[in-house]
Short mmCIF file of N, CA and C in Angstrom, two decimals:
data_model
loop_
_atom_site.label_atom_id
_atom_site.label_comp_id
_atom_site.label_asym_id
_atom_site.label_seq_id
_atom_site.Cartn_x
_atom_site.Cartn_y
_atom_site.Cartn_z
N MET A 1 19.86 14.76 -8.58
CA MET A 1 18.42 14.62 -8.48
C MET A 1 18.01 13.16 -8.69
N ARG A 2 18.58 12.50 -9.71
CA ARG A 2 18.23 11.11 -10.01
C ARG A 2 18.60 10.20 -8.84
N LYS A 3 19.78 10.47 -8.22
CA LYS A 3 20.21 9.67 -7.07
C LYS A 3 19.24 9.85 -5.91
N ASN A 4 18.81 11.09 -5.66
CA ASN A 4 17.85 11.38 -4.60
C ASN A 4 16.53 10.65 -4.86
N ARG A 5 16.07 10.66 -6.11
CA ARG A 5 14.82 9.98 -6.47
C ARG A 5 14.94 8.48 -6.21
N ARG A 6 16.08 7.91 -6.57
CA ARG A 6 16.31 6.48 -6.34
C ARG A 6 16.31 6.17 -4.84
N GLN A 7 16.89 7.06 -4.05
CA GLN A 7 16.89 6.87 -2.59
C GLN A 7 15.47 6.93 -2.04
N ILE A 8 14.66 7.83 -2.56
CA ILE A 8 13.28 7.94 -2.10
C ILE A 8 12.51 6.67 -2.45
N VAL A 9 12.69 6.18 -3.67
CA VAL A 9 12.00 4.96 -4.09
C VAL A 9 12.42 3.79 -3.20
N THR A 10 13.69 3.67 -2.92
CA THR A 10 14.18 2.60 -2.04
C THR A 10 13.59 2.76 -0.65
N TRP A 11 13.55 4.00 -0.16
CA TRP A 11 12.99 4.26 1.17
C TRP A 11 11.51 3.88 1.21
N VAL A 12 10.77 4.24 0.16
CA VAL A 12 9.35 3.90 0.10
C VAL A 12 9.17 2.39 0.13
N GLY A 13 9.99 1.67 -0.62
CA GLY A 13 9.91 0.21 -0.63
C GLY A 13 10.16 -0.40 0.73
N SER A 14 11.03 0.20 1.51
CA SER A 14 11.37 -0.35 2.83
C SER A 14 10.49 0.17 3.95
N ASN A 15 10.03 1.41 3.85
CA ASN A 15 9.35 2.05 4.98
C ASN A 15 7.86 2.33 4.79
N ILE A 16 7.38 2.26 3.57
CA ILE A 16 5.97 2.54 3.29
C ILE A 16 5.25 1.27 2.84
N LEU A 17 5.78 0.63 1.83
CA LEU A 17 5.13 -0.55 1.24
C LEU A 17 4.76 -1.63 2.25
N PRO A 18 5.60 -1.91 3.25
CA PRO A 18 5.22 -2.95 4.21
C PRO A 18 3.97 -2.62 5.03
N HIS A 19 3.56 -1.36 5.07
CA HIS A 19 2.41 -0.96 5.88
C HIS A 19 1.13 -0.81 5.06
N GLU A 20 1.23 -1.06 3.76
CA GLU A 20 0.07 -0.88 2.89
C GLU A 20 -1.09 -1.80 3.28
N ALA A 21 -0.79 -3.05 3.60
CA ALA A 21 -1.86 -3.99 3.96
C ALA A 21 -2.59 -3.53 5.22
N ASP A 22 -1.84 -2.99 6.20
CA ASP A 22 -2.47 -2.47 7.42
C ASP A 22 -3.38 -1.29 7.09
N LEU A 23 -2.93 -0.42 6.20
CA LEU A 23 -3.74 0.74 5.82
C LEU A 23 -5.01 0.27 5.10
N ARG A 24 -4.87 -0.70 4.20
CA ARG A 24 -6.04 -1.24 3.51
C ARG A 24 -7.05 -1.81 4.51
N ALA A 25 -6.54 -2.57 5.47
CA ALA A 25 -7.42 -3.18 6.48
C ALA A 25 -8.12 -2.09 7.29
N ARG A 26 -7.39 -1.05 7.66
CA ARG A 26 -7.99 0.05 8.43
C ARG A 26 -9.07 0.74 7.62
N LEU A 27 -8.80 1.00 6.33
CA LEU A 27 -9.80 1.65 5.48
C LEU A 27 -11.03 0.77 5.31
N ARG A 28 -10.83 -0.55 5.20
CA ARG A 28 -11.98 -1.46 5.10
C ARG A 28 -12.82 -1.40 6.38
N ARG A 29 -12.16 -1.39 7.53
CA ARG A 29 -12.90 -1.30 8.80
C ARG A 29 -13.69 -0.01 8.88
N MET A 30 -13.22 1.02 8.20
CA MET A 30 -13.91 2.31 8.19
C MET A 30 -15.03 2.31 7.15
N ALA A 31 -15.23 1.19 6.47
CA ALA A 31 -16.28 1.03 5.45
C ALA A 31 -16.05 1.92 4.23
N VAL A 32 -14.79 2.18 3.90
CA VAL A 32 -14.47 2.89 2.67
C VAL A 32 -14.69 1.89 1.53
N PRO A 33 -15.41 2.28 0.48
CA PRO A 33 -15.64 1.35 -0.63
C PRO A 33 -14.32 0.83 -1.21
N GLU A 34 -14.32 -0.43 -1.59
CA GLU A 34 -13.10 -1.10 -2.05
C GLU A 34 -12.43 -0.37 -3.21
N ASP A 35 -13.22 0.12 -4.16
CA ASP A 35 -12.62 0.83 -5.30
C ASP A 35 -11.96 2.14 -4.87
N GLU A 36 -12.47 2.76 -3.83
CA GLU A 36 -11.86 4.00 -3.33
C GLU A 36 -10.57 3.71 -2.56
N ILE A 37 -10.51 2.57 -1.90
CA ILE A 37 -9.31 2.22 -1.13
C ILE A 37 -8.09 2.22 -2.05
N GLY A 38 -8.21 1.55 -3.20
CA GLY A 38 -7.10 1.52 -4.16
C GLY A 38 -6.71 2.91 -4.62
N ASP A 39 -7.71 3.76 -4.87
CA ASP A 39 -7.43 5.13 -5.31
C ASP A 39 -6.73 5.93 -4.22
N ILE A 40 -7.18 5.78 -2.99
CA ILE A 40 -6.56 6.51 -1.87
C ILE A 40 -5.10 6.10 -1.71
N ILE A 41 -4.86 4.80 -1.77
CA ILE A 41 -3.49 4.31 -1.60
C ILE A 41 -2.61 4.76 -2.76
N GLN A 42 -3.13 4.69 -3.97
CA GLN A 42 -2.36 5.15 -5.13
C GLN A 42 -2.05 6.64 -5.00
N ASP A 43 -3.03 7.44 -4.58
CA ASP A 43 -2.80 8.87 -4.38
C ASP A 43 -1.74 9.12 -3.30
N ALA A 44 -1.76 8.29 -2.26
CA ALA A 44 -0.75 8.43 -1.19
C ALA A 44 0.64 8.16 -1.75
N TYR A 45 0.78 7.11 -2.55
CA TYR A 45 2.07 6.81 -3.17
C TYR A 45 2.54 7.97 -4.06
N VAL A 46 1.61 8.54 -4.81
CA VAL A 46 1.97 9.66 -5.69
C VAL A 46 2.47 10.83 -4.85
N LYS A 47 1.73 11.17 -3.78
CA LYS A 47 2.14 12.29 -2.92
C LYS A 47 3.52 12.04 -2.32
N ILE A 48 3.73 10.84 -1.82
CA ILE A 48 5.01 10.52 -1.17
C ILE A 48 6.13 10.50 -2.20
N SER A 49 5.86 9.96 -3.38
CA SER A 49 6.92 9.88 -4.40
C SER A 49 7.30 11.26 -4.94
N ASN A 50 6.43 12.24 -4.78
CA ASN A 50 6.74 13.60 -5.24
C ASN A 50 7.53 14.42 -4.22
N LEU A 51 7.83 13.85 -3.08
CA LEU A 51 8.61 14.56 -2.08
C LEU A 51 10.03 14.79 -2.59
N GLU A 52 10.63 15.88 -2.19
CA GLU A 52 12.02 16.17 -2.54
C GLU A 52 12.97 15.35 -1.68
N SER A 53 12.54 15.06 -0.46
CA SER A 53 13.37 14.32 0.49
C SER A 53 12.47 13.61 1.50
N VAL A 54 12.98 12.54 2.08
CA VAL A 54 12.23 11.83 3.11
C VAL A 54 12.96 11.88 4.45
N SER A 55 14.00 12.69 4.51
CA SER A 55 14.82 12.75 5.73
C SER A 55 14.04 13.29 6.93
N HIS A 56 12.99 14.03 6.70
CA HIS A 56 12.19 14.60 7.79
C HIS A 56 11.18 13.61 8.37
N ILE A 57 11.01 12.46 7.73
CA ILE A 57 9.98 11.50 8.15
C ILE A 57 10.58 10.54 9.18
N ARG A 58 10.00 10.53 10.37
CA ARG A 58 10.49 9.64 11.44
C ARG A 58 9.87 8.26 11.35
N SER A 59 8.62 8.18 10.91
CA SER A 59 7.92 6.90 10.85
C SER A 59 7.21 6.78 9.51
N GLY A 60 7.65 5.82 8.70
CA GLY A 60 7.00 5.60 7.41
C GLY A 60 5.54 5.24 7.58
N ARG A 61 5.26 4.40 8.56
CA ARG A 61 3.88 3.98 8.83
C ARG A 61 3.01 5.19 9.18
N GLY A 62 3.48 5.99 10.10
CA GLY A 62 2.73 7.18 10.52
C GLY A 62 2.52 8.14 9.35
N TYR A 63 3.55 8.30 8.54
CA TYR A 63 3.45 9.22 7.40
C TYR A 63 2.45 8.70 6.37
N LEU A 64 2.48 7.39 6.10
CA LEU A 64 1.54 6.79 5.16
C LEU A 64 0.11 6.98 5.64
N PHE A 65 -0.15 6.70 6.91
CA PHE A 65 -1.50 6.83 7.45
C PHE A 65 -1.94 8.30 7.45
N ALA A 66 -1.03 9.21 7.79
CA ALA A 66 -1.37 10.64 7.79
C ALA A 66 -1.67 11.12 6.38
N THR A 67 -0.90 10.65 5.41
CA THR A 67 -1.12 11.03 4.02
C THR A 67 -2.48 10.51 3.55
N ALA A 68 -2.78 9.25 3.86
CA ALA A 68 -4.08 8.67 3.48
C ALA A 68 -5.22 9.44 4.15
N ARG A 69 -5.03 9.83 5.40
CA ARG A 69 -6.06 10.59 6.12
C ARG A 69 -6.32 11.91 5.41
N THR A 70 -5.27 12.61 5.00
CA THR A 70 -5.42 13.88 4.29
C THR A 70 -6.17 13.68 2.97
N ILE A 71 -5.82 12.63 2.25
CA ILE A 71 -6.48 12.34 0.97
C ILE A 71 -7.96 12.04 1.21
N LEU A 72 -8.24 11.24 2.22
CA LEU A 72 -9.62 10.89 2.53
C LEU A 72 -10.42 12.13 2.94
N LEU A 73 -9.81 12.99 3.74
CA LEU A 73 -10.49 14.25 4.13
C LEU A 73 -10.79 15.11 2.91
N ASP A 74 -9.82 15.20 1.98
CA ASP A 74 -10.04 15.97 0.76
C ASP A 74 -11.20 15.39 -0.03
N ARG A 75 -11.28 14.08 -0.11
CA ARG A 75 -12.38 13.43 -0.84
C ARG A 75 -13.72 13.72 -0.16
N ILE A 76 -13.73 13.67 1.14
CA ILE A 76 -14.97 13.95 1.88
C ILE A 76 -15.39 15.40 1.67
N ARG A 77 -14.44 16.32 1.70
CA ARG A 77 -14.76 17.73 1.49
C ARG A 77 -15.34 17.97 0.10
N ARG A 78 -14.81 17.26 -0.91
CA ARG A 78 -15.29 17.42 -2.28
C ARG A 78 -16.61 16.71 -2.53
N SER A 79 -16.93 15.77 -1.68
CA SER A 79 -18.15 14.99 -1.85
C SER A 79 -19.37 15.86 -1.52
N ARG A 80 -20.44 15.65 -2.25
CA ARG A 80 -21.65 16.43 -2.00
C ARG A 80 -22.42 15.87 -0.81
N ILE A 81 -22.32 14.57 -0.62
CA ILE A 81 -23.01 13.92 0.50
C ILE A 81 -21.95 13.34 1.42
N VAL A 82 -22.00 13.74 2.67
CA VAL A 82 -21.03 13.26 3.64
C VAL A 82 -21.74 12.47 4.71
N ARG A 83 -21.33 11.22 4.89
CA ARG A 83 -21.90 10.42 5.97
C ARG A 83 -21.49 11.04 7.29
N ILE A 84 -22.39 11.06 8.23
CA ILE A 84 -22.13 11.68 9.52
C ILE A 84 -20.99 10.99 10.27
N ASP A 85 -20.85 9.68 10.07
CA ASP A 85 -19.81 8.95 10.78
C ASP A 85 -18.44 9.08 10.12
N SER A 86 -18.37 9.68 8.93
CA SER A 86 -17.10 9.80 8.22
C SER A 86 -16.08 10.59 9.03
N MET A 87 -16.51 11.66 9.63
CA MET A 87 -15.57 12.51 10.35
C MET A 87 -15.04 11.83 11.61
N THR A 88 -15.89 11.07 12.30
CA THR A 88 -15.39 10.38 13.49
C THR A 88 -14.45 9.26 13.11
N GLU A 89 -14.66 8.65 11.94
CA GLU A 89 -13.78 7.58 11.49
C GLU A 89 -12.39 8.09 11.15
N MET A 90 -12.26 9.38 10.87
CA MET A 90 -10.96 9.95 10.55
C MET A 90 -9.96 9.72 11.68
N GLU A 91 -10.47 9.70 12.91
CA GLU A 91 -9.60 9.49 14.05
C GLU A 91 -8.90 8.14 13.99
N GLU A 92 -9.53 7.16 13.32
CA GLU A 92 -8.92 5.83 13.20
C GLU A 92 -7.63 5.86 12.40
N LEU A 93 -7.48 6.84 11.51
CA LEU A 93 -6.27 6.93 10.70
C LEU A 93 -5.18 7.75 11.38
N THR A 94 -5.47 8.32 12.52
CA THR A 94 -4.49 9.10 13.23
C THR A 94 -3.61 8.16 14.05
N LEU A 95 -2.34 8.19 13.77
CA LEU A 95 -1.39 7.34 14.49
C LEU A 95 -0.35 8.23 15.15
N ALA A 96 0.13 7.79 16.26
CA ALA A 96 1.24 8.49 16.88
C ALA A 96 2.47 8.24 16.03
N ASP A 97 3.23 9.29 15.76
CA ASP A 97 4.45 9.15 15.00
C ASP A 97 5.55 8.73 15.97
N GLU A 98 5.72 7.44 16.12
CA GLU A 98 6.67 6.93 17.09
C GLU A 98 7.59 5.93 16.42
N GLU A 99 8.73 5.70 17.03
CA GLU A 99 9.65 4.70 16.52
C GLU A 99 9.01 3.33 16.68
N PRO A 100 9.14 2.49 15.67
CA PRO A 100 8.53 1.16 15.78
C PRO A 100 9.29 0.29 16.79
N GLY A 101 8.51 -0.55 17.47
CA GLY A 101 9.11 -1.47 18.41
C GLY A 101 9.67 -2.67 17.68
N PRO A 102 10.30 -3.59 18.40
CA PRO A 102 10.90 -4.75 17.75
C PRO A 102 9.87 -5.61 17.01
N GLU A 103 8.66 -5.71 17.56
CA GLU A 103 7.64 -6.52 16.90
C GLU A 103 7.28 -5.93 15.54
N ARG A 104 7.14 -4.60 15.51
CA ARG A 104 6.78 -3.95 14.25
C ARG A 104 7.92 -4.05 13.25
N ARG A 105 9.17 -3.97 13.71
CA ARG A 105 10.32 -4.11 12.80
C ARG A 105 10.32 -5.50 12.16
N VAL A 106 10.12 -6.53 12.98
CA VAL A 106 10.09 -7.89 12.46
C VAL A 106 8.92 -8.04 11.49
N SER A 107 7.77 -7.54 11.88
CA SER A 107 6.59 -7.61 11.03
C SER A 107 6.85 -6.90 9.70
N SER A 108 7.50 -5.75 9.75
CA SER A 108 7.80 -4.99 8.53
C SER A 108 8.75 -5.76 7.63
N ARG A 109 9.77 -6.38 8.24
CA ARG A 109 10.71 -7.18 7.44
C ARG A 109 10.00 -8.34 6.76
N LEU A 110 9.11 -9.00 7.51
CA LEU A 110 8.35 -10.12 6.93
C LEU A 110 7.44 -9.64 5.80
N GLU A 111 6.81 -8.50 6.01
CA GLU A 111 5.92 -7.93 5.00
C GLU A 111 6.72 -7.55 3.75
N LEU A 112 7.90 -6.99 3.94
CA LEU A 112 8.74 -6.61 2.81
C LEU A 112 9.15 -7.87 2.03
N GLU A 113 9.52 -8.91 2.72
CA GLU A 113 9.89 -10.17 2.06
C GLU A 113 8.70 -10.74 1.29
N ARG A 114 7.53 -10.64 1.88
CA ARG A 114 6.30 -11.11 1.22
C ARG A 114 6.06 -10.35 -0.07
N VAL A 115 6.23 -9.03 -0.03
CA VAL A 115 6.04 -8.20 -1.22
C VAL A 115 7.10 -8.53 -2.27
N ARG A 116 8.34 -8.74 -1.84
CA ARG A 116 9.40 -9.11 -2.79
C ARG A 116 9.05 -10.40 -3.52
N LYS A 117 8.50 -11.37 -2.79
CA LYS A 117 8.11 -12.64 -3.41
C LYS A 117 6.98 -12.42 -4.40
N LEU A 118 6.03 -11.55 -4.05
CA LEU A 118 4.93 -11.27 -4.97
C LEU A 118 5.43 -10.58 -6.24
N ILE A 119 6.40 -9.68 -6.10
CA ILE A 119 6.99 -9.02 -7.26
C ILE A 119 7.69 -10.06 -8.14
N ALA A 120 8.44 -10.95 -7.50
CA ALA A 120 9.16 -11.99 -8.25
C ALA A 120 8.20 -12.91 -9.00
N ALA A 121 6.97 -13.05 -8.50
CA ALA A 121 5.99 -13.94 -9.12
C ALA A 121 5.23 -13.29 -10.28
N LEU A 122 5.43 -12.01 -10.50
CA LEU A 122 4.75 -11.33 -11.61
C LEU A 122 5.23 -11.91 -12.94
N PRO A 123 4.38 -11.84 -13.98
CA PRO A 123 4.84 -12.25 -15.32
C PRO A 123 6.10 -11.45 -15.68
N SER A 124 7.01 -12.05 -16.42
CA SER A 124 8.35 -11.48 -16.62
C SER A 124 8.34 -10.05 -17.15
N ARG A 125 7.60 -9.76 -18.21
CA ARG A 125 7.60 -8.41 -18.78
C ARG A 125 6.98 -7.42 -17.78
N CYS A 126 5.91 -7.83 -17.15
CA CYS A 126 5.24 -7.00 -16.14
C CYS A 126 6.20 -6.73 -14.98
N ARG A 127 6.90 -7.77 -14.52
CA ARG A 127 7.86 -7.62 -13.42
C ARG A 127 8.98 -6.66 -13.79
N GLU A 128 9.51 -6.82 -14.99
CA GLU A 128 10.61 -5.96 -15.45
C GLU A 128 10.18 -4.49 -15.43
N ILE A 129 9.01 -4.22 -15.98
CA ILE A 129 8.51 -2.84 -16.04
C ILE A 129 8.18 -2.34 -14.63
N PHE A 130 7.52 -3.17 -13.84
CA PHE A 130 7.15 -2.78 -12.48
C PHE A 130 8.40 -2.41 -11.66
N GLU A 131 9.43 -3.25 -11.74
CA GLU A 131 10.65 -2.99 -10.98
C GLU A 131 11.33 -1.71 -11.44
N MET A 132 11.40 -1.53 -12.77
CA MET A 132 12.03 -0.32 -13.27
C MET A 132 11.25 0.93 -12.85
N ARG A 133 9.93 0.85 -12.95
CA ARG A 133 9.10 2.03 -12.66
C ARG A 133 8.93 2.28 -11.17
N ARG A 134 8.53 1.25 -10.43
CA ARG A 134 8.16 1.43 -9.02
C ARG A 134 9.32 1.31 -8.06
N ILE A 135 10.31 0.51 -8.37
CA ILE A 135 11.41 0.29 -7.43
C ILE A 135 12.61 1.16 -7.77
N GLN A 136 12.98 1.15 -9.06
CA GLN A 136 14.15 1.93 -9.46
C GLN A 136 13.81 3.38 -9.76
N GLY A 137 12.53 3.66 -9.98
CA GLY A 137 12.10 5.04 -10.24
C GLY A 137 12.45 5.55 -11.62
N VAL A 138 12.63 4.65 -12.58
CA VAL A 138 12.94 5.06 -13.95
C VAL A 138 11.69 5.70 -14.55
N PRO A 139 11.83 6.85 -15.18
CA PRO A 139 10.67 7.51 -15.78
C PRO A 139 10.02 6.63 -16.86
N GLN A 140 8.74 6.78 -16.99
CA GLN A 140 7.95 6.00 -17.93
C GLN A 140 8.48 6.12 -19.36
N ARG A 141 8.80 7.34 -19.76
CA ARG A 141 9.29 7.58 -21.12
C ARG A 141 10.61 6.83 -21.36
N GLU A 142 11.48 6.85 -20.37
CA GLU A 142 12.77 6.17 -20.50
C GLU A 142 12.60 4.65 -20.60
N ILE A 143 11.68 4.11 -19.82
CA ILE A 143 11.41 2.67 -19.90
C ILE A 143 10.91 2.32 -21.29
N ALA A 144 9.99 3.13 -21.81
CA ALA A 144 9.44 2.89 -23.14
C ALA A 144 10.55 2.89 -24.19
N GLN A 145 11.48 3.84 -24.06
CA GLN A 145 12.59 3.92 -25.01
C GLN A 145 13.51 2.71 -24.87
N ARG A 146 13.85 2.36 -23.64
CA ARG A 146 14.74 1.21 -23.41
C ARG A 146 14.16 -0.08 -23.98
N LEU A 147 12.85 -0.27 -23.78
CA LEU A 147 12.23 -1.53 -24.18
C LEU A 147 11.62 -1.48 -25.58
N GLY A 148 11.59 -0.29 -26.18
CA GLY A 148 11.03 -0.15 -27.51
C GLY A 148 9.54 -0.40 -27.57
N ILE A 149 8.84 0.09 -26.56
CA ILE A 149 7.39 -0.09 -26.49
C ILE A 149 6.73 1.27 -26.23
N PRO A 150 5.43 1.40 -26.51
CA PRO A 150 4.74 2.67 -26.25
C PRO A 150 4.66 2.98 -24.75
N GLU A 151 4.63 4.26 -24.43
CA GLU A 151 4.53 4.68 -23.04
C GLU A 151 3.28 4.14 -22.36
N HIS A 152 2.16 4.12 -23.07
CA HIS A 152 0.92 3.64 -22.46
C HIS A 152 1.04 2.17 -22.07
N THR A 153 1.86 1.41 -22.76
CA THR A 153 2.09 0.01 -22.39
C THR A 153 2.88 -0.07 -21.09
N VAL A 154 3.86 0.82 -20.95
CA VAL A 154 4.63 0.87 -19.70
C VAL A 154 3.69 1.18 -18.54
N GLU A 155 2.86 2.20 -18.71
CA GLU A 155 1.92 2.58 -17.65
C GLU A 155 0.97 1.42 -17.34
N ALA A 156 0.44 0.80 -18.36
CA ALA A 156 -0.51 -0.30 -18.15
C ALA A 156 0.15 -1.47 -17.42
N GLN A 157 1.38 -1.80 -17.77
CA GLN A 157 2.07 -2.92 -17.13
C GLN A 157 2.44 -2.59 -15.68
N ALA A 158 2.83 -1.34 -15.42
CA ALA A 158 3.14 -0.93 -14.04
C ALA A 158 1.88 -1.01 -13.18
N VAL A 159 0.77 -0.54 -13.72
CA VAL A 159 -0.52 -0.60 -12.99
C VAL A 159 -0.94 -2.05 -12.80
N ARG A 160 -0.78 -2.86 -13.85
CA ARG A 160 -1.14 -4.28 -13.76
C ARG A 160 -0.33 -4.97 -12.65
N GLY A 161 0.97 -4.68 -12.62
CA GLY A 161 1.81 -5.27 -11.58
C GLY A 161 1.34 -4.89 -10.19
N LEU A 162 1.04 -3.61 -10.01
CA LEU A 162 0.57 -3.14 -8.70
C LEU A 162 -0.76 -3.81 -8.34
N LYS A 163 -1.66 -3.89 -9.30
CA LYS A 163 -2.96 -4.53 -9.04
C LYS A 163 -2.80 -6.00 -8.69
N LEU A 164 -1.92 -6.71 -9.39
CA LEU A 164 -1.70 -8.13 -9.09
C LEU A 164 -1.13 -8.31 -7.68
N ILE A 165 -0.21 -7.44 -7.30
CA ILE A 165 0.37 -7.51 -5.96
C ILE A 165 -0.69 -7.20 -4.91
N LEU A 166 -1.46 -6.15 -5.13
CA LEU A 166 -2.49 -5.78 -4.18
C LEU A 166 -3.57 -6.85 -4.08
N LYS A 167 -3.92 -7.45 -5.21
CA LYS A 167 -4.91 -8.53 -5.21
C LYS A 167 -4.38 -9.72 -4.41
N ALA A 168 -3.12 -10.05 -4.61
CA ALA A 168 -2.52 -11.16 -3.86
C ALA A 168 -2.49 -10.86 -2.37
N LEU A 169 -2.14 -9.62 -2.02
CA LEU A 169 -2.13 -9.23 -0.60
C LEU A 169 -3.54 -9.31 -0.02
N GLY A 170 -4.52 -8.83 -0.78
CA GLY A 170 -5.91 -8.89 -0.32
C GLY A 170 -6.38 -10.32 -0.20
N GLY A 171 -6.00 -11.18 -1.14
CA GLY A 171 -6.37 -12.60 -1.08
C GLY A 171 -5.77 -13.29 0.13
N GLU A 172 -4.53 -12.94 0.46
CA GLU A 172 -3.90 -13.52 1.65
C GLU A 172 -4.64 -13.09 2.90
N GLU A 173 -5.06 -11.82 2.95
CA GLU A 173 -5.81 -11.34 4.11
C GLU A 173 -7.13 -12.08 4.24
N GLN A 174 -7.82 -12.27 3.11
CA GLN A 174 -9.11 -12.98 3.14
C GLN A 174 -8.91 -14.43 3.58
N GLU A 175 -7.83 -15.05 3.14
CA GLU A 175 -7.55 -16.43 3.54
C GLU A 175 -7.29 -16.49 5.05
N GLN A 176 -6.58 -15.50 5.58
CA GLN A 176 -6.33 -15.46 7.02
C GLN A 176 -7.65 -15.32 7.78
N VAL A 177 -8.55 -14.49 7.28
CA VAL A 177 -9.86 -14.32 7.93
C VAL A 177 -10.64 -15.63 7.88
N ARG A 178 -10.66 -16.29 6.71
CA ARG A 178 -11.37 -17.57 6.59
C ARG A 178 -10.80 -18.61 7.54
N THR A 179 -9.48 -18.67 7.67
CA THR A 179 -8.84 -19.62 8.57
C THR A 179 -9.22 -19.32 10.01
N THR A 180 -9.22 -18.05 10.39
CA THR A 180 -9.59 -17.67 11.75
C THR A 180 -11.04 -18.01 12.04
N VAL A 181 -11.94 -17.72 11.08
CA VAL A 181 -13.37 -18.03 11.26
C VAL A 181 -13.56 -19.54 11.39
N SER A 182 -12.90 -20.31 10.52
CA SER A 182 -13.01 -21.78 10.58
C SER A 182 -12.52 -22.31 11.91
N ARG A 183 -11.42 -21.76 12.38
CA ARG A 183 -10.86 -22.20 13.66
C ARG A 183 -11.82 -21.88 14.80
N ARG A 184 -12.42 -20.70 14.76
CA ARG A 184 -13.37 -20.31 15.82
C ARG A 184 -14.62 -21.20 15.77
N GLU A 185 -15.10 -21.47 14.56
CA GLU A 185 -16.27 -22.34 14.43
C GLU A 185 -15.95 -23.74 14.96
N ARG A 186 -14.77 -24.24 14.63
CA ARG A 186 -14.36 -25.56 15.09
C ARG A 186 -14.23 -25.59 16.61
N ASP A 187 -13.64 -24.53 17.18
CA ASP A 187 -13.49 -24.45 18.64
C ASP A 187 -14.86 -24.36 19.31
N GLY A 188 -15.78 -23.59 18.71
CA GLY A 188 -17.14 -23.48 19.26
C GLY A 188 -17.86 -24.81 19.22
N GLU A 189 -17.68 -25.55 18.13
CA GLU A 189 -18.30 -26.87 17.99
C GLU A 189 -17.75 -27.82 19.05
N GLN A 190 -16.45 -27.77 19.28
CA GLN A 190 -15.84 -28.64 20.29
C GLN A 190 -16.35 -28.30 21.68
N GLN A 191 -16.56 -27.01 21.95
CA GLN A 191 -17.07 -26.61 23.26
C GLN A 191 -18.52 -27.08 23.46
N ARG A 192 -19.32 -26.99 22.39
CA ARG A 192 -20.71 -27.45 22.49
C ARG A 192 -20.79 -28.96 22.68
N ASN A 193 -19.89 -29.67 22.04
CA ASN A 193 -19.90 -31.14 22.11
C ASN A 193 -19.10 -31.67 23.31
N GLY A 194 -18.23 -30.85 23.84
CA GLY A 194 -17.28 -31.31 24.83
C GLY A 194 -17.76 -31.17 26.20
#
């Protein structure tokens, strides 16, 4: 069982985590509130991590988006007020479950390397706990025993690590948008003057 759990965690790191930024961007385009985006993604990770096996999944990206779509639908059903456009936006999360092309494979490898660098940049204690909990799949109680710290500290540090990584990913996306906007403004200025 422990070996299977470790395989699932490794699979998630390679096949799910690289697509998180795309899912976040899609949810933002759907006007999902920022605080809910983090909750939806966390819930998706929990659902995926509770699987007994991942051998049935052909596309990590497709599975992540489908899981997020299910979570979002459940939230909408539980909500007392439903925006009329919410249901049509659900179609945006529907992806064909297809094998990724070479461009997507390269993009995924680059995204994985980017996430690895962000993990390496975490504060040492936070990184140690994050890696043990999120990558190796070590239970929270066991980490607490190994490190001689309370369980709530393990949980807090794992969450902190995830938040720091997600914040860095979000900051990189915002910087890319600012660069694109600046470039477009500069090009527009050159066209007006040229």
